[in-house]
Amino acid sequence: MREYLMPILLVASLALTGCNKAKSPEDVSKDVAKAEQKADNEVTKSEERAKSALDKSYAKVNDQEIKFNNDAAHQTYNVDIAKADGNRKVALAACESQSGPAQQACRDQAEADYQAARADAKATAEAAVQQK
C-alpha cells in the first residue's frame, strides 16, 4: 500500500502547487480590467433597473396624488354648495320679517348671494382640479 501512497501524494502535491502559481503582471492586469468592466456593467444595469422601477412607482404615486386632489376639490365644492344653500335658507327666513317690496328685495338679494356663492364654489373647484 505504501508503494501506491507515495506516488499519489506526489501527484497531489504537484497539482496543488500548480493551482497557486502566480500569474504574470500582464495577465493580472487583463483579469482586473475584465473584472472591473463586468462590475461596471452590472452596476449600470442595476441602476437602470432601479431608475425604471422608481419611475413606475412615481407615476403611480403621482396618479394617486392627482386623484386625491381632485376628490378634495370635489368635496370642497360640495361643502361650499351646502354652505350656500344654508345661508340662502337663513336669509330667506329672515326676509319673512319684512313685508311688501322690502321682502321681495330681501329675497332677490338672498337669491343673488346664493347664485354668487355657487359660481364662486364652481370656479374654485375648477381651478383646483388637476389634469394629468
Coordinates of C-alpha atoms in Angstrom, one line a residue:
M1 CA 0.0 0.0 0.0
R2 CA 2.9 2.3 0.7
E3 CA 4.0 1.8 -2.9
Y4 CA 0.8 3.4 -4.1
L5 CA 0.5 6.1 -1.5
M6 CA 3.8 7.9 -2.3
P7 CA 3.1 8.5 -6.0
I8 CA -0.5 9.6 -5.2
L9 CA 0.8 12.1 -2.7
L10 CA 3.5 13.3 -5.1
V11 CA 0.9 13.9 -7.9
A12 CA -1.5 15.6 -5.5
S13 CA 1.2 17.9 -4.2
L14 CA 2.3 18.9 -7.7
A15 CA -1.3 19.5 -8.7
L16 CA -1.9 21.7 -5.7
T17 CA 1.3 23.7 -6.1
G18 CA 0.3 24.3 -9.8
C19 CA -3.0 25.9 -8.7
N20 CA -1.4 28.6 -6.6
K21 CA 1.1 29.7 -9.3
A22 CA 1.3 33.5 -9.6
K23 CA 0.2 34.9 -12.9
S24 CA 2.2 37.4 -14.9
P25 CA 1.5 41.1 -14.2
E26 CA 0.1 41.5 -17.8
D27 CA -2.4 38.6 -17.1
V28 CA -3.4 40.0 -13.8
S29 CA -3.9 43.4 -15.3
K30 CA -6.1 42.0 -18.0
D31 CA -8.1 40.0 -15.4
V32 CA -8.5 43.0 -13.2
A33 CA -9.6 45.2 -16.2
K34 CA -12.1 42.5 -17.2
A35 CA -13.5 42.2 -13.7
E36 CA -13.8 46.0 -13.4
Q37 CA -15.6 46.2 -16.7
K38 CA -18.0 43.4 -15.7
A39 CA -18.6 45.1 -12.4
D40 CA -19.3 48.4 -14.1
N41 CA -21.7 46.8 -16.5
E42 CA -23.6 45.1 -13.6
V43 CA -23.8 48.4 -11.7
T44 CA -25.0 50.2 -14.8
K45 CA -27.7 47.6 -15.4
S46 CA -28.8 47.7 -11.8
E47 CA -29.0 51.5 -11.8
E48 CA -31.1 51.4 -15.0
R49 CA -33.5 48.8 -13.5
A50 CA -33.7 50.8 -10.2
K51 CA -34.5 54.0 -12.2
S52 CA -37.2 52.3 -14.2
A53 CA -38.8 50.8 -11.1
L54 CA -38.7 54.2 -9.3
D55 CA -40.2 55.9 -12.4
K56 CA -43.1 53.5 -12.5
S57 CA -43.6 53.9 -8.7
Y58 CA -43.5 57.7 -9.0
A59 CA -46.1 57.6 -11.8
K60 CA -48.4 55.5 -9.6
V61 CA -48.0 57.9 -6.7
N62 CA -48.4 60.9 -8.9
D63 CA -51.7 59.5 -10.3
Q64 CA -52.9 58.8 -6.8
E65 CA -52.0 62.4 -5.7
I66 CA -53.9 63.8 -8.6
K67 CA -56.9 61.7 -7.8
F68 CA -56.7 62.7 -4.1
N69 CA -56.5 66.4 -5.0
N70 CA -59.4 66.1 -7.4
D71 CA -61.5 64.3 -4.8
A72 CA -60.6 67.0 -2.3
A73 CA -61.7 69.7 -4.8
H74 CA -65.0 67.9 -5.4
Q75 CA -65.7 67.5 -1.7
T76 CA -64.8 71.2 -1.0
Y77 CA -67.2 72.1 -3.8
N78 CA -70.0 70.1 -2.1
V79 CA -69.3 71.7 1.3
D80 CA -69.3 75.2 -0.3
I81 CA -72.7 74.4 -2.0
A82 CA -74.1 73.2 1.3
K83 CA -73.0 76.4 3.0
A84 CA -74.5 78.5 0.2
D85 CA -77.8 76.5 0.5
G86 CA -77.8 77.0 4.3
N87 CA -77.1 80.7 4.0
R88 CA -79.9 81.1 1.4
K89 CA -82.4 79.4 3.7
V90 CA -81.4 81.6 6.6
A91 CA -81.6 84.7 4.5
L92 CA -85.0 83.8 3.1
A93 CA -86.3 83.1 6.6
A94 CA -85.0 86.5 7.8
C95 CA -86.8 88.1 4.8
E96 CA -90.1 86.8 6.3
S97 CA -89.9 89.6 8.9
Q98 CA -90.4 92.2 6.2
S99 CA -93.4 92.9 4.0
G100 CA -94.2 94.1 0.6
P101 CA -91.4 95.5 -1.7
A102 CA -88.8 95.2 1.1
Q103 CA -89.5 91.5 1.5
Q104 CA -89.1 91.0 -2.3
A105 CA -85.9 93.0 -2.4
C106 CA -84.6 90.9 0.5
R107 CA -85.5 87.6 -1.3
D108 CA -83.8 88.9 -4.5
Q109 CA -80.7 89.8 -2.6
A110 CA -80.7 86.3 -0.9
E111 CA -81.0 84.7 -4.3
A112 CA -78.2 86.8 -5.8
D113 CA -75.9 86.0 -2.9
Y114 CA -76.8 82.3 -3.4
Q115 CA -76.0 82.4 -7.1
A116 CA -72.7 84.2 -6.5
A117 CA -71.7 81.7 -3.8
R118 CA -72.5 78.8 -6.3
A119 CA -70.4 80.5 -9.0
D120 CA -67.5 81.0 -6.6
A121 CA -67.6 77.4 -5.5
K122 CA -67.7 76.2 -9.1
A123 CA -64.8 78.5 -10.1
T124 CA -62.7 77.4 -7.0
A125 CA -63.3 73.7 -7.8
E126 CA -62.5 74.0 -11.4
A127 CA -59.2 75.8 -10.6
A128 CA -58.3 73.1 -8.0
V129 CA -58.9 70.2 -10.4
Q130 CA -55.6 68.9 -11.7
Q131 CA -55.0 67.4 -15.1
K132 CA -52.6 64.5 -15.8

